[in-house]
Coordinates of C-alpha atoms in Angstrom, one line a residue:
F1063 CA 86.4 91.7 114.8
W1064 CA 88.1 91.2 118.1
N1065 CA 85.3 92.7 120.1
K1066 CA 82.2 91.3 118.3
V1067 CA 83.2 87.9 116.8
P1068 CA 83.3 84.8 119.1
R1069 CA 86.8 83.5 119.9
S1070 CA 86.0 80.3 118.0
A1071 CA 86.0 82.4 114.8
L1072 CA 89.7 83.0 115.4
I1073 CA 90.5 79.4 114.6
K1074 CA 88.6 79.7 111.3
S1075 CA 90.5 82.9 110.5
L1076 CA 93.8 81.2 111.2
F1077 CA 92.8 78.4 108.9
F1078 CA 92.1 80.8 106.1
L1079 CA 95.3 82.6 106.8
G1080 CA 97.2 79.3 106.4
L1081 CA 95.2 78.5 103.3
G1082 CA 96.4 81.8 101.8
M1083 CA 100.0 81.0 102.6
T1084 CA 99.9 77.7 100.8
I1085 CA 100.8 79.7 97.7
F1086 CA 104.4 79.4 98.9
L1087 CA 104.1 75.6 98.4
F1088 CA 104.8 76.4 94.8
L1089 CA 108.4 76.8 95.7
P1090 CA 109.3 73.4 97.1
I1091 CA 106.9 71.6 94.6
R1092 CA 108.6 73.3 91.6
S1093 CA 112.1 72.9 93.1
L1094 CA 111.6 69.1 93.4
Q1095 CA 111.3 69.1 89.6
N1096 CA 114.9 70.5 89.4
P1097 CA 114.0 73.4 87.0
L1098 CA 116.7 75.4 85.2
L1099 CA 116.4 78.3 87.7
D1100 CA 116.1 76.9 91.2
W1101 CA 117.1 79.8 93.4
S1102 CA 118.3 78.5 96.8
N1103 CA 116.9 75.0 96.1
P1104 CA 113.9 75.4 98.5
E1105 CA 112.7 71.8 98.3
K1106 CA 114.0 71.4 101.9
F1107 CA 112.1 73.1 104.7
S1108 CA 115.3 74.9 106.0
S1109 CA 116.0 76.3 102.6
L1110 CA 112.4 77.3 102.1
F1111 CA 112.4 79.2 105.5
N1112 CA 115.7 80.9 104.7
L1113 CA 114.4 82.0 101.3
L1114 CA 111.1 83.4 102.7
S1115 CA 112.7 85.1 105.6
R1116 CA 115.6 86.4 103.4
K1117 CA 118.1 85.0 105.8
S1118 CA 120.9 85.5 103.3
Y1119 CA 120.0 89.2 103.3
A1120 CA 119.8 89.2 107.1
G1121 CA 116.0 89.5 106.9
T1122 CA 116.2 92.9 105.1
L1123 CA 115.3 94.1 101.6
D1124 CA 119.0 94.5 100.8
L1125 CA 122.2 94.1 102.8
L1126 CA 123.0 97.7 102.0
S1127 CA 120.4 98.8 104.6
L1128 CA 122.4 97.2 107.4
N1129 CA 125.0 100.0 107.2
Y1130 CA 122.4 102.5 108.5
K1131 CA 120.6 103.0 111.8
R1132 CA 117.1 101.7 112.0
G1133 CA 114.8 104.3 110.5
E1134 CA 117.6 106.6 109.4
N1135 CA 116.4 106.7 105.8
F1136 CA 112.7 106.7 106.5
I1137 CA 111.8 110.3 105.9
P1138 CA 113.8 110.6 102.6
N1139 CA 112.1 107.4 101.4
L1140 CA 108.7 108.6 102.4
I1141 CA 109.2 111.9 100.5
L1142 CA 110.4 109.9 97.4
Y1143 CA 107.3 107.7 97.6
F1144 CA 104.8 110.7 97.7
Q1145 CA 106.7 112.4 94.9
Q1146 CA 106.2 109.4 92.7
F1147 CA 102.6 109.2 93.7
I1148 CA 102.0 112.8 92.6
Q1149 CA 103.9 112.2 89.4
S1150 CA 101.8 109.1 88.7
F1151 CA 98.4 110.5 89.6
G1152 CA 99.0 114.2 89.2
W1153 CA 98.0 117.0 91.6
W1154 CA 94.3 116.4 90.8
G1155 CA 94.7 112.7 92.0
A1156 CA 96.5 113.6 95.1
S1157 CA 93.8 116.3 95.9
L1158 CA 91.1 113.7 95.4
C1159 CA 92.9 111.3 97.7
L1160 CA 93.0 113.9 100.5
L1161 CA 89.3 114.8 100.0
G1162 CA 88.4 111.1 99.9
A1163 CA 90.4 110.3 103.1
F1164 CA 88.7 113.2 105.0
Q1165 CA 85.2 112.4 103.8
T1166 CA 85.5 108.7 104.3
G1167 CA 86.8 109.3 107.8
R1168 CA 83.6 111.1 108.6
E1169 CA 81.2 108.7 106.9
R1170 CA 82.7 105.3 107.1
V1171 CA 85.2 105.2 110.0
K1172 CA 85.8 101.5 110.0
G1173 CA 86.2 101.1 106.3
S1174 CA 88.5 104.1 106.2
L1175 CA 90.5 102.8 109.1
F1176 CA 90.9 99.4 107.3
F1177 CA 92.4 100.9 104.2
L1178 CA 94.5 103.3 106.2
I1179 CA 96.0 100.4 108.1
C1180 CA 96.7 98.5 104.9
F1181 CA 98.4 101.6 103.4
L1182 CA 100.5 102.2 106.5
I1183 CA 101.7 98.5 106.6
T1184 CA 102.5 98.2 102.9
G1185 CA 103.8 101.8 102.5
P1186 CA 105.4 103.6 105.4
L1187 CA 106.1 100.5 107.6
F1188 CA 107.7 98.7 104.6
L1189 CA 109.9 101.7 103.8
F1190 CA 110.9 102.0 107.5
L1191 CA 111.9 98.4 107.6
A1192 CA 113.6 98.5 104.2
N1193 CA 115.7 101.5 105.4
M1194 CA 117.4 101.9 102.0
P1195 CA 119.5 105.0 101.2
P1196 CA 118.0 107.5 98.8
N1197 CA 120.5 106.9 96.0
P1198 CA 119.3 106.0 92.4
H1199 CA 120.3 102.3 92.6
A1200 CA 118.5 101.8 96.0
V1201 CA 115.5 103.8 94.8
A1202 CA 115.2 101.6 91.7
I1203 CA 115.0 98.6 93.9
V1204 CA 112.4 100.1 96.3
Q1205 CA 110.2 101.5 93.5
A1206 CA 109.0 98.0 92.7
S1207 CA 107.1 98.0 96.0
Y1208 CA 105.3 101.3 95.4
I1209 CA 102.3 99.8 93.5
V1210 CA 100.9 98.0 96.6
P1211 CA 100.3 101.1 98.8
D1212 CA 99.3 103.0 95.6
L1213 CA 96.3 100.6 95.3
F1214 CA 95.1 101.5 98.8
L1215 CA 95.4 105.2 98.1
V1216 CA 93.3 104.7 94.9
F1217 CA 90.4 103.7 97.2
Y1218 CA 90.6 107.2 98.8
L1219 CA 90.8 108.8 95.3
A1220 CA 87.7 106.9 94.3
M1221 CA 85.8 108.1 97.4
G1222 CA 86.9 111.7 96.8
L1223 CA 85.6 111.4 93.2
R1224 CA 82.3 109.9 94.5
F1225 CA 81.9 112.7 97.0
L1226 CA 82.3 115.4 94.3
S1227 CA 79.9 113.6 91.9
L1228 CA 77.2 113.7 94.6
K1229 CA 77.8 117.4 95.4
I1230 CA 77.8 118.9 91.9
K1231 CA 74.8 119.3 89.6
K1232 CA 76.5 117.9 86.4
P1233 CA 78.4 114.8 87.4
G1234 CA 78.9 114.0 83.7
A1235 CA 81.1 117.0 83.3
L1236 CA 83.2 115.8 86.2
L1237 CA 83.5 112.4 84.5
V1238 CA 84.7 114.0 81.3
L1239 CA 87.2 116.2 83.1
V1240 CA 88.6 113.3 85.1
S1241 CA 88.8 111.1 82.0
V1242 CA 90.8 113.8 80.2
L1243 CA 93.2 114.1 83.1
M1244 CA 93.6 110.4 83.3
V1245 CA 94.4 110.1 79.5
Y1246 CA 96.8 113.0 79.8
G1247 CA 98.6 111.4 82.7
A1248 CA 98.7 108.0 81.0
L1249 CA 100.2 109.5 77.8
Q1250 CA 102.7 111.7 79.8
N1251 CA 103.9 108.9 82.1
G1252 CA 103.6 106.2 79.4
L1253 CA 106.2 107.9 77.3
I1254 CA 108.5 108.0 80.3
V1255 CA 108.2 104.4 81.3
S1256 CA 107.8 102.8 77.9
K1257 CA 110.5 100.2 77.0
R1258 CA 109.4 100.0 73.3
N1259 CA 112.6 101.6 72.0
N1260 CA 114.8 100.6 74.9
F1261 CA 117.5 98.3 73.4
F1262 CA 120.2 98.9 76.1
V1263 CA 119.9 95.4 77.6
R1264 CA 119.6 93.7 74.3
D1265 CA 122.6 95.5 72.9
Y1266 CA 124.6 94.9 76.1
V1267 CA 124.1 91.1 75.7
D1268 CA 125.2 91.2 72.1
N1269 CA 128.3 93.3 72.9
V1270 CA 129.3 91.0 75.7
F1271 CA 128.9 87.9 73.5
K1272 CA 131.0 89.6 70.8
S1273 CA 133.7 90.3 73.4
S1274 CA 133.8 86.7 74.6
P1275 CA 136.1 84.2 72.9
P1276 CA 134.7 80.7 72.2
H1277 CA 134.5 78.4 75.2
S1278 CA 135.5 81.1 77.7
I1279 CA 134.2 81.9 81.2
V1280 CA 132.5 85.3 81.8
V1281 CA 132.2 86.5 85.4
M1282 CA 129.5 89.0 86.3
H1283 CA 128.2 90.5 89.5
K1284 CA 125.1 92.7 89.1
D1285 CA 121.6 91.2 88.6
V1286 CA 120.6 92.9 85.3
Q1287 CA 123.8 92.0 83.6
L1288 CA 123.6 88.4 84.9
F1289 CA 120.0 87.6 84.3
S1290 CA 120.1 89.1 80.8
L1291 CA 123.0 86.8 79.8
W1292 CA 121.2 83.8 81.4
E1293 CA 118.0 84.6 79.5
A1294 CA 119.9 84.7 76.2
Q1295 CA 121.5 81.4 77.0
L1296 CA 118.6 79.4 78.5
I1297 CA 115.7 80.9 76.5
Q1298 CA 117.3 81.8 73.2
S1299 CA 120.0 79.1 73.3
R1300 CA 122.7 81.6 72.4
R1301 CA 126.4 81.1 73.2
L1302 CA 126.0 77.9 75.2
D1303 CA 129.7 77.5 74.9
L1304 CA 130.2 80.2 77.6
G1305 CA 130.2 79.6 81.3
V1306 CA 128.6 82.7 83.0
V1307 CA 129.6 82.8 86.6
A1308 CA 127.9 85.0 89.3
T1309 CA 130.4 86.3 91.9
G1310 CA 127.8 86.6 94.7
L1311 CA 126.4 83.1 94.2
S1312 CA 129.7 81.4 93.6
G1313 CA 130.0 80.5 97.2
S1314 CA 126.6 78.6 97.2
P1315 CA 126.7 74.8 96.4
W1316 CA 123.1 74.9 95.0
Y1317 CA 124.2 77.5 92.4
W1318 CA 126.8 75.1 90.9
E1319 CA 124.3 72.2 91.0
M1320 CA 121.8 74.4 89.1
M1321 CA 124.4 75.3 86.5
Q1322 CA 125.1 71.7 85.7
R1323 CA 121.5 71.3 84.4
W1324 CA 121.7 74.3 82.0
G1325 CA 123.4 72.7 79.0
T1326 CA 126.0 75.5 79.0
H1327 CA 129.6 75.1 80.0
C1328 CA 129.9 74.7 83.8
P1329 CA 133.3 75.9 85.0
A1330 CA 135.2 74.1 87.8
V1331 CA 133.8 75.2 91.2
A1332 CA 135.5 78.2 92.8
S1333 CA 134.1 80.7 95.3
L1334 CA 135.0 84.3 94.3
K1335 CA 133.8 85.5 97.7
E1336 CA 136.7 83.9 99.4
P1337 CA 140.3 85.2 99.5
G1338 CA 142.3 83.8 96.5
G1339 CA 139.0 82.9 94.7
W1340 CA 140.2 84.4 91.4
E1341 CA 143.4 82.5 91.5
K1342 CA 141.5 79.3 92.2
L1343 CA 139.2 79.9 89.3
E1344 CA 142.1 80.5 87.0
R1345 CA 144.0 77.3 88.2
A1346 CA 140.8 75.2 87.9
N1347 CA 140.0 76.4 84.4
K1348 CA 143.4 76.7 82.8
S1349 CA 142.2 75.5 79.4
R1350 CA 139.6 78.4 79.2
K1351 CA 140.0 82.2 79.0
I1352 CA 138.4 84.0 81.9
L1353 CA 136.9 87.5 81.5
H1354 CA 134.8 89.7 83.7
G1355 CA 132.4 92.6 83.3
Y1356 CA 133.2 96.1 84.3
E1357 CA 130.5 96.0 87.0
T1358 CA 132.5 93.3 88.7
D1359 CA 135.1 94.1 91.4
F1360 CA 138.4 92.6 90.4
V1361 CA 141.6 93.7 92.2
E1362 CA 144.8 92.8 90.4
T1363 CA 147.1 90.5 92.5
P1364 CA 150.8 89.6 92.2
K1365 CA 149.7 86.6 90.1
L1366 CA 146.8 88.0 88.0
K1367 CA 146.1 91.2 86.1
E1368 CA 143.5 92.3 83.6
I1369 CA 143.6 93.6 80.1
P1370 CA 140.6 95.1 78.3
S1371 CA 138.8 93.0 75.7
G1372 CA 135.9 94.9 74.2
Y1373 CA 133.0 95.1 76.7
L1374 CA 134.9 92.8 79.1
A1375 CA 138.3 92.5 80.7
R1376 CA 140.4 89.4 80.4
I1377 CA 142.2 87.9 83.4
V1378 CA 145.8 86.9 82.5
L1379 CA 148.9 85.9 84.5
A1380 CA 150.8 88.9 85.8
E1381 CA 154.0 87.8 83.9
E1382 CA 152.2 87.7 80.5
K1383 CA 153.5 90.6 78.3
D1384 CA 152.7 89.5 74.8
Y1385 CA 149.3 90.9 74.2
R1386 CA 147.8 93.6 71.9
L1387 CA 144.7 95.7 72.5
N1388 CA 141.9 95.1 70.1
P1389 CA 139.5 98.1 70.1
F1390 CA 137.7 96.8 67.0
I1391 CA 134.9 95.4 69.1
L1392 CA 134.1 98.7 70.8
N1393 CA 134.5 100.9 67.8
E1394 CA 133.3 98.7 64.9
M1395 CA 131.2 95.8 66.1
A1396 CA 129.4 96.9 69.2
L1397 CA 125.8 98.1 69.0
Y1398 CA 124.8 101.5 70.5
R1399 CA 121.1 102.1 70.0
G1400 CA 119.4 104.9 72.0
R1401 CA 120.7 107.9 73.9
Y1402 CA 124.0 106.8 75.5
K1403 CA 124.2 109.4 78.2
Y1404 CA 124.5 108.2 81.8
G1405 CA 121.7 109.5 84.0
E1406 CA 119.6 110.8 81.2
N1407 CA 117.4 107.7 80.9
P1408 CA 114.2 107.3 83.0
D1409 CA 115.3 104.0 84.6
F1410 CA 118.5 103.5 86.6
F1411 CA 119.4 100.1 85.1
S1412 CA 119.8 101.5 81.5
S1413 CA 122.2 104.1 82.9
D1414 CA 124.1 101.4 84.7
L1415 CA 124.7 99.6 81.4
I1416 CA 125.9 102.8 79.8
G1417 CA 128.3 103.2 82.8
D1418 CA 129.7 99.7 81.9
A1419 CA 130.3 100.9 78.3
S1420 CA 132.0 104.1 79.6
R1421 CA 134.4 102.0 81.8
A1422 CA 135.2 99.7 78.8
F1423 CA 136.3 102.7 76.8
F1424 CA 138.3 104.0 79.7
K1425 CA 140.1 100.8 80.3
H1426 CA 141.2 100.7 76.6
G1427 CA 142.3 104.3 76.9
F1428 CA 144.2 103.7 80.1
N1429 CA 146.2 100.8 78.5
Y1430 CA 147.1 103.0 75.6
L1431 CA 148.2 105.6 78.2
M1432 CA 150.5 103.0 79.8
Q1433 CA 152.0 102.3 76.4
K1434 CA 152.6 106.1 75.9
N1435 CA 150.2 106.1 73.0
F1436 CA 148.6 109.4 74.1
G1437 CA 146.7 110.0 70.8
R1438 CA 144.6 106.8 71.1
A1439 CA 144.4 107.2 74.9
H1440 CA 142.8 110.6 74.5
A1441 CA 140.3 109.4 72.0
F1442 CA 139.1 106.5 74.2
M1443 CA 139.0 108.6 77.3
R1444 CA 137.0 111.3 75.6
K1445 CA 134.5 108.7 74.6
A1446 CA 134.3 107.4 78.1
Q1447 CA 133.7 110.9 79.4
S1448 CA 131.0 111.5 76.8
L1449 CA 129.1 108.4 77.9
D1450 CA 129.3 109.1 81.6
S1451 CA 129.9 112.8 82.5
Q1452 CA 130.1 111.8 86.2
F1453 CA 133.1 109.5 85.6
V1454 CA 136.0 111.7 86.7
R1455 CA 139.0 109.3 86.1
P1456 CA 139.1 109.9 82.3
I1457 CA 139.3 113.7 82.9
S1458 CA 142.1 113.3 85.4
D1459 CA 144.1 111.0 83.1
R1460 CA 143.6 113.3 80.1
A1461 CA 144.9 116.2 82.3
Y1462 CA 148.0 114.1 83.2
M1463 CA 148.7 113.5 79.5
K1464 CA 148.4 117.2 78.7
F1465 CA 150.7 118.0 81.7
V1466 CA 153.5 115.6 80.6
S1467 CA 153.1 116.9 77.0
G1468 CA 153.8 120.5 78.2
E1469 CA 150.2 121.7 77.5
N1470 CA 149.9 123.4 80.9
L1471 CA 146.9 125.5 80.2
E1472 CA 144.8 122.6 78.9
A1473 CA 146.0 120.4 81.8
N1474 CA 145.0 123.2 84.2
R1475 CA 141.6 123.4 82.6
L1476 CA 141.0 119.7 82.8
H1477 CA 142.2 119.5 86.4
R1478 CA 139.8 122.3 87.3
L1479 CA 137.0 120.4 85.6
A1480 CA 137.8 117.2 87.6
I1481 CA 137.6 119.3 90.8
I1482 CA 134.2 120.6 89.8
K1483 CA 132.9 117.1 89.0
L1484 CA 134.3 115.6 92.3
E1485 CA 132.8 118.4 94.4
S1486 CA 129.5 117.8 92.7
L1487 CA 129.8 114.0 93.4
L1488 CA 130.5 114.7 97.1
N1489 CA 127.4 116.8 97.3
M1490 CA 125.4 114.0 95.8
A1491 CA 127.1 111.5 98.2
A1492 CA 125.8 113.6 101.1
E1493 CA 122.3 113.8 99.6
Y1494 CA 122.3 110.0 98.9
K1495 CA 123.7 109.2 102.4
S1496 CA 126.6 107.3 100.8
L1497 CA 128.7 105.0 103.0
P1498 CA 131.8 106.5 104.7
D1499 CA 134.2 104.4 102.4
V1500 CA 132.6 106.0 99.4
V1501 CA 132.9 109.5 100.8
Q1502 CA 136.5 108.9 101.9
G1503 CA 137.4 107.6 98.4
L1504 CA 135.9 110.8 96.8
N1505 CA 137.8 113.0 99.2
R1506 CA 141.0 111.3 98.3
E1507 CA 140.3 111.8 94.6
L1508 CA 139.4 115.4 95.2
A1509 CA 142.6 115.9 97.2
D1510 CA 144.6 114.4 94.3
A1511 CA 142.8 116.6 91.9
Y1512 CA 143.8 119.7 93.8
L1513 CA 147.3 118.4 94.1
N1514 CA 147.5 118.0 90.3
F1515 CA 145.8 121.3 89.7
G1516 CA 148.5 122.9 91.9
A1517 CA 151.3 121.2 89.9
S1518 CA 149.9 122.5 86.6
S1519 CA 149.4 126.0 88.0
E1520 CA 152.9 126.0 89.4
K1521 CA 154.3 124.9 86.0
A1522 CA 152.3 127.6 84.3
G1523 CA 154.0 130.2 86.7
N1524 CA 151.1 130.9 89.0
K1525 CA 152.6 130.1 92.4
E1526 CA 149.7 131.7 94.4
A1527 CA 147.1 129.5 92.7
A1528 CA 149.4 126.5 93.3
R1529 CA 149.8 127.2 97.0
T1530 CA 146.0 127.6 97.4
A1531 CA 145.5 124.3 95.6
Y1532 CA 148.0 122.4 97.7
Q1533 CA 146.5 123.9 100.9
K1534 CA 143.0 122.7 99.9
S1535 CA 144.4 119.3 99.1
I1536 CA 146.0 119.1 102.6
W1537 CA 142.7 120.3 104.2
I1538 CA 140.6 117.7 102.4
Y1539 CA 143.0 114.7 102.7
P1540 CA 146.6 115.4 103.9
S1541 CA 149.4 113.7 102.1
A1542 CA 153.2 113.9 102.2
Q1543 CA 153.3 114.9 98.5
A1544 CA 151.0 117.9 99.1
F1545 CA 153.2 119.2 102.0
Y1546 CA 156.3 118.6 99.9
N1547 CA 154.8 120.5 96.9
L1548 CA 153.7 123.3 99.1
A1549 CA 157.2 123.6 100.6
V1550 CA 158.7 123.9 97.1
T1551 CA 156.5 126.9 96.3
Y1552 CA 158.1 128.7 99.3
W1553 CA 161.7 127.7 98.4
A1554 CA 164.1 130.6 98.7
A1555 CA 161.2 132.9 99.5
D1556 CA 160.1 131.8 103.0
W1557 CA 162.5 129.3 104.6
P1558 CA 160.4 128.8 107.8
A1559 CA 157.4 127.8 105.7
V1560 CA 159.7 125.4 103.7
V1561 CA 161.0 123.7 106.9
T1562 CA 157.6 123.5 108.5
N1563 CA 156.0 121.8 105.5
L1564 CA 158.9 119.5 104.8
N1565 CA 158.8 118.4 108.5
K1566 CA 155.1 117.6 108.1
A1567 CA 155.8 115.7 104.9
I1568 CA 158.5 113.5 106.5
Q1569 CA 156.2 112.8 109.5
M1570 CA 153.6 111.4 107.1
D1571 CA 156.0 109.5 105.0
P1572 CA 159.6 109.0 106.4
A1573 CA 160.6 107.2 103.2
F1574 CA 159.6 110.1 100.9
P1575 CA 162.4 110.3 98.2
Q1576 CA 165.3 112.7 99.0
I1577 CA 163.2 114.7 101.5
N1578 CA 166.0 114.5 104.1
K1579 CA 168.4 116.1 101.7
Y1580 CA 166.1 119.1 101.0
L1581 CA 165.1 119.4 104.6
E1582 CA 168.8 119.6 105.7
E1583 CA 169.5 122.2 103.0
A1584 CA 166.4 124.3 104.0
R1585 CA 167.5 124.2 107.7
N1586 CA 171.0 125.4 106.7
H1587 CA 169.4 128.3 104.8
L1588 CA 167.2 129.1 107.8
G1589 CA 170.1 128.9 110.2
S1590 CA 172.4 131.1 108.1
K1591 CA 169.6 133.7 107.8
T1592 CA 169.0 133.7 111.5

């Protein structure tokens, strides 16, 4: 085009390029009508530009990608893309693509180059710029973009099929074979991706509504949970008495303006992205109960705490003491249709909703644990563990209850299971290129698991196993408690080891209870022995 077409044609091409981009005029035109969903309110040019350029996402597919160096995740994402292509089209389709690319490159160089450039831009270049880590959540986001480069590879597949049909004597037989392979692939993949019997989102919405008192405020964070509740309210006109607040959007004025048009309850404005946002929301909406989903990050403060309420957690004042747990919603009223096993569903978002259910059961169990009702706590935590086998906290807490009840062997077994699960999660974190904060948190959990395993081993009379566990805890994430426990295992048997480890414990935490007393006694024993 550049070499053969007159330069005046460039003006025409730019005109048609602009004509194609007028599709984006839909955004300001529709926004001027003040629709129910008016994301970013793009009726102003500045808002339209920010929306199209993804300014709020720093111009990236997702803010998560900013935590990685440019191109750091390119190769893993490229491998994942070709794996899904082979799964979708089969080895026969991938082979025909290669044959078609080779043959088209020989016969129709320009046409082949055009489709190759289109594929490289929409496929590898997009994945390079997206730079998303290869974890299940990120992959679920990126997968939506796979269909565009797939379409360009289909051209090569068709050319490979054409080449074979011209070379063999009975092209009809080839057509039959390819048709059979296509039907087989459609049936095989169709069963995987079909949502015909997927009720996870529908049941999640029902369970959240059952957990929400009349005229309350429900705070959510993740897209699937939020959009599902909004759809139920705006399209099905269900539970219009609830105010469903999005944590990520609560700092945007256009979001609160949009909510006022919904006909649902619109809470008093409060940004949950700012420090003290939860306290402000509670003060501004004192007449209404405030609850949040288990996918929402809420950290208890000196003023506010949370108590479980079915599929949600209720925010209450820290001094409030008169409340009773009501597990009736979880056990008797909630819907659970389908296979409720985290990670065993073909799409990530179904598993994510199952993870919310697991945390709801855990929260109820934990509150029973705090009330020393170990029987009920065990039951709820076992349920949480059965829903999400990767959720380690219920295992650790069950081990603690067994330990304080004197069931040392069972406590030891559960601590060992927690260690195995955490080590597996750390391997997954490395594979998924998880952020340092995530890895550090897992290391702390693993160090605590070894510390607890050592305590239960020591109580069972196995000091060698206890020492090994404490040493591993120190190696993974040193703590004063681990050094102190290790010193205790050497008490009266190896005074130099006792003094050494107590000294390390006091260096890490000078306020460690009674450590000075034991250190002085150990030094006296060491001095008298010398």
